[in-house]
Amino acid sequence: MAFLPKLLLLFLIALPTSVFVADGPGVAMAQEQAEDVVEGEDEEDEDEAEVETESDEDAGGTETAAAETEEEEEEEEEEEPLKASPDADTTVLFTTTNTLQDQQIPATKLVRVLVGFTNKGDKDFIVESMEGAFRYPQDYSFYIQNFTTFTFNTVVQPNTQASFEYLFTAAEPFAGRPFGLTIALNYKDADGNPFLDAVFNETISVVELDEGLDGEMFFLYIFLAAAVVLLIIGGQQLMASMGKKRPAKKQVVEQGTQNQSDVDFDWIPKETVDQMNKNSPRRSPRRRAKRATGSDEK
């Protein structure tokens, strides 16, 4: 029993040493190898994922390219323009007076176009319609205004001719600017093949014709004349009111009684009047003059 505590103490001292020995280089190497194996597996998984992603992208890119190619082919097929038939001839004539002189057409005026169609082939042609439009001069694919479409549905037999009339009017806001004028004739042959002939496709200018005095200008001139008359009358009244001078009021001066006959002496006592008559020559120069004259006569 005395050795039991010593044995227990020895066991406690030896146990940490064995643990340190077990955690030596060998264990560390094993741990590093295990970590390398795990990292290698992770890298392989990432490489496989990248390969799969690249494969999917390549497949998607191939499918997208194929789809774009198909769309381009379809667009090319759809955008293939219609052309005129070699077995048909067309001529165009502007029948309106002074129309298309120097490549100009009048604004707000009806323009008449006569198109002649000649069938030189062995099959019938069906002239369906005629249409016109204003386009941008620098880019004929850009439409500015579409005119009315005239429908005919007329059959033109081989070796025969037919005439078709087209009418349109250029709006007044288009005056003074150039436009691309296109007049197209749509027709088809007996087999149903469609054709399109641009009978006129040139750049023209829309001009506004001067036809003398119209109603609008007439009323404008009347309004201006009335305004001028009112201004003249108003100016005259103003000058007259400013030129008038008001008469100056004369200052009233009290002068007293000028004529003795206008004096009423009835209310004055007689003695006072006699006294006034005696004393007045001294004060009145007129009476003094009369007295002096009387004295000379005597």
C-alpha atoms as one frame of an Amber mdcrd trajectory, in Angstrom:
protein
   0.000   0.000   0.000   2.970   2.340   0.573   4.054   1.957  -3.068   0.638
   2.862  -4.436   0.989   6.637  -4.030   4.485   6.528  -5.535   3.268   4.447
  -8.472   0.435   6.867  -9.074   2.840   9.804  -8.977   5.154   8.092 -11.472
   2.209   7.434 -13.797   1.194  11.050 -13.703   4.740  12.171 -14.558   5.180
   9.666 -17.403   1.793  10.311 -19.079   2.544  13.821 -20.465   5.883  12.625
 -21.807   4.214   9.837 -23.767   1.679  12.306 -25.124   4.417  14.689 -26.334
   6.245  11.799 -27.948   3.036  10.691 -29.717   2.541  14.224 -31.113   5.967
  14.241 -32.739   7.002  14.571 -36.414   5.232  11.409 -37.482   1.849  12.657
 -36.455   2.509  16.035 -38.071   3.449  14.370 -41.369   0.280  12.316 -41.277
  -1.805  15.425 -40.757  -0.058  17.256 -43.620  -0.636  14.310 -45.970  -4.297
  14.208 -45.021  -4.624  17.940 -45.686  -2.862  17.575 -49.062  -5.261  14.826
 -50.048  -8.272  16.961 -49.114  -6.896  19.973 -51.032  -6.198  17.807 -54.071
  -9.757  16.544 -54.069 -11.063  20.118 -53.817  -8.897  21.228 -56.749 -10.100
  18.288 -58.838 -13.698  19.196 -58.051 -13.053  22.819 -59.059 -11.349  21.751
 -62.298 -14.258  19.484 -63.141 -16.718  22.314 -62.417 -14.736  24.705 -64.638
 -14.610  22.152 -67.428 -18.356  21.599 -67.172 -18.971  25.374 -67.159 -16.773
  25.895 -70.207 -18.514  23.037 -71.965 -21.909  24.556 -71.176 -20.736  27.985
 -72.367 -19.374  26.520 -75.589 -22.613  24.676 -76.162 -24.657  27.800 -75.379
 -22.463  29.946 -77.629 -22.858  27.456 -80.459 -26.626  27.423 -80.033 -26.755
  31.265 -79.881 -24.608  31.600 -82.987 -26.811  29.112 -84.808 -29.950  31.014
 -83.739 -28.464  34.359 -84.833 -27.492  32.879 -88.183 -31.022  31.595 -88.708
 -32.490  34.984 -87.762 -30.156  36.798 -90.147 -31.111  34.437 -92.950 -34.798
  34.998 -92.229 -34.304  38.775 -92.159 -32.441  38.670 -95.452 -35.262  36.671
 -96.954 -37.857  39.085 -95.567 -35.940  42.240 -96.572 -35.402  41.145-100.131
 -36.981  44.055-102.051 -39.512  43.570-104.790 -38.457  44.554-108.282 -40.171
  45.462-111.513 -40.988  42.766-114.039 -38.855  42.711-117.197 -42.057  42.158
-119.203 -43.573  45.494-118.134 -42.692  49.113-118.877 -43.908  52.215-117.055
 -43.860  55.934-117.821 -44.802  58.856-115.579 -46.176  62.300-116.432 -47.118
  65.152-114.103 -50.233  66.608-115.726 -50.766  69.586-113.404 -49.781  72.902
-114.992 -46.322  74.104-113.956 -45.851  71.024-111.803 -42.367  69.642-111.272
 -40.775  72.615-112.953 -37.148  72.662-111.812 -37.923  69.692-109.530 -40.490
  71.700-107.568 -44.096  71.043-106.613 -46.529  73.575-105.116 -47.703  73.308
-101.532 -51.436  72.968-100.717 -52.178  72.338-104.408 -53.445  69.114-105.931
 -50.735  67.344-107.916 -51.864  64.944-110.650 -49.605  62.151-111.854 -50.411
  59.976-114.863 -48.646  56.583-115.045 -48.622  54.537-118.229 -48.271  50.727
-117.981 -47.287  48.519-120.946 -47.508  44.702-120.871 -44.789  43.295-123.148
 -45.052  39.702-121.943 -47.257  36.708-122.702 -49.150  36.718-119.403 -51.688
  39.006-117.883 -50.645  41.551-115.289 -52.934  42.745-112.529 -52.216  46.318
-111.463 -53.247  46.364-107.814 -52.439  49.789-106.361 -50.296  52.906-106.452
 -48.864  54.739-103.454 -46.681  57.774-102.795 -44.601  59.081 -99.919 -42.198
  61.770 -98.817 -38.879  60.405 -97.597 -35.741  61.834 -96.041 -33.445  62.917
 -98.910 -30.297  61.484 -97.296 -31.948  58.204 -96.270 -34.800  56.897 -98.413
 -35.618  54.226 -95.829 -36.875  56.963 -93.472 -40.496  57.930 -94.201 -41.715
  61.463 -93.460 -45.277  61.309 -94.843 -47.295  58.619 -96.600 -49.911  59.700
 -99.119 -53.178  57.958 -99.913 -52.973  54.553-101.588 -55.062  54.253-104.754
 -56.452  50.765-105.445 -57.098  49.682-109.060 -57.098  45.843-109.422 -57.061
  46.263-113.192 -56.064  43.439-115.557 -53.667  44.435-118.345 -53.536  41.830
-121.096 -50.405  41.032-123.133 -49.325  43.645-125.682 -51.709  46.248-124.298
 -51.354  49.522-122.438 -53.198  51.129-119.555 -53.050  54.490-117.788 -53.508
  55.142-114.090 -53.865  58.499-112.347 -52.498  59.305-108.905 -53.246  62.463
-106.912 -51.651  63.899-103.798 -51.223  67.226-101.988 -48.142  68.477-100.146
 -48.961  70.112 -96.818 -48.100  73.778 -96.280 -45.586  73.103 -93.420 -43.404
  71.224 -95.933 -42.890  74.348 -98.057 -39.305  75.485 -98.493 -37.649  72.119
 -97.829 -36.402  69.273-100.049 -37.891  65.780 -99.828 -37.500  62.485-101.584
 -40.699  61.818-103.529 -41.429  58.173-104.362 -44.401  56.917-106.362 -44.609
  53.121-106.513 -46.831  50.868-108.635 -47.771  47.463-107.187 -48.785  44.694
-109.588 -48.553  40.937-110.035 -48.589  38.445-112.888 -51.093  35.680-113.600
 -49.115  33.259-111.405 -49.413  35.577-108.389 -45.788  36.733-108.325 -45.704
  40.269-106.850 -43.760  43.140-108.445 -43.017  46.701-107.407 -42.006  49.473
-109.817 -40.847  52.849-108.469 -42.157  54.969-111.325 -40.788  58.140-109.698
 -38.018  58.306-107.126 -36.252  61.678-107.017 -35.554  64.588-104.688 -37.930
  67.531-105.102 -38.589  70.825-103.319 -41.964  71.973-102.030 -42.588  75.652
-102.780 -45.372  78.054-101.864 -46.871  79.799-104.876 -47.543  83.546-104.847
 -51.017  83.996-106.318 -51.592  87.646-105.531 -53.835  88.913-102.747 -55.675
  86.228-100.840 -58.374  86.639 -98.201 -56.000  86.433 -95.277 -53.692  89.128
 -96.619 -56.682  91.334 -97.514 -58.007  91.350 -93.948 -54.488  91.898 -92.650
 -54.129  95.018 -94.782 -57.520  96.306 -93.597 -56.497  95.812 -89.988 -53.216
  97.667 -90.535 -55.009 100.568 -92.267 -57.507 100.876 -89.405 -54.673 100.861
 -86.872 -52.877 103.658 -88.760 -56.061 105.782 -88.907 -56.638 105.345 -85.181
 -53.064 106.366 -84.447 -53.403 109.512 -86.566 -56.671 110.541 -84.887 -55.244
 109.879 -81.445 -52.166 111.963 -82.253 -54.271 114.870 -83.443 -56.414 114.807
 -80.319 -53.339 114.715 -78.138 -51.715 117.643 -79.920 -54.932 119.673 -79.748
 -55.322 119.095 -76.021 -51.719 120.061 -75.378 -51.862 123.186 -77.626 -54.943
 124.761 -76.022 -54.104 127.601 -73.593 -56.506 128.522 -70.881 -57.334 132.305
 -70.777 -55.713 134.033 -67.808 -58.154 135.494 -65.317 -57.852 139.265 -64.977
 -57.435 140.517 -61.469 -60.421 142.587 -60.386 -59.425 146.047 -59.134 -61.831
 147.988 -56.972 -62.148 151.433 -58.587 -65.177 152.853 -56.907 -67.909 154.874
 -58.562 -66.856 156.553 -61.810 -70.059 158.441 -62.668 -71.693 160.861 -60.283
 -75.117 160.099 -61.733 -74.812 156.591 -60.371 -74.643 157.925 -56.801 -77.856
 158.016 -54.864 -77.851 161.191 -52.774 -81.433 160.920 -51.514 -80.460 159.312
 -48.233 -77.809 161.946 -47.510 -78.988 165.092 -45.800 -79.112 168.181 -48.015
 -76.751 170.160 -45.851 -74.143 167.422 -46.124 -74.490 167.319 -49.861 -74.088
 171.074 -50.145 -71.047 170.914 -47.941 -69.571 168.157 -50.130 -70.166 170.186
 -53.234 -68.384 173.134 -51.713 -65.377 171.136 -50.553 -65.051 168.744 -53.464
 -63.116 171.006 -55.912 -60.135 170.904 -53.670 -60.076 167.175 -53.681 -61.258
 166.513 -57.212 -58.921 167.694 -59.993 -61.810 167.675 -62.443 -63.889 170.073
 -60.387 -60.858 172.270 -59.805 -60.335 172.390 -63.545 -63.976 173.360 -64.103
 -63.769 176.058 -61.467 -60.632 177.420 -63.026 -62.292 177.485 -66.423 -65.308
 179.302 -65.014 -63.114 181.919 -63.435 -61.353 182.632 -66.734 -64.646 183.107
 -68.542 -65.716 185.664 -66.041
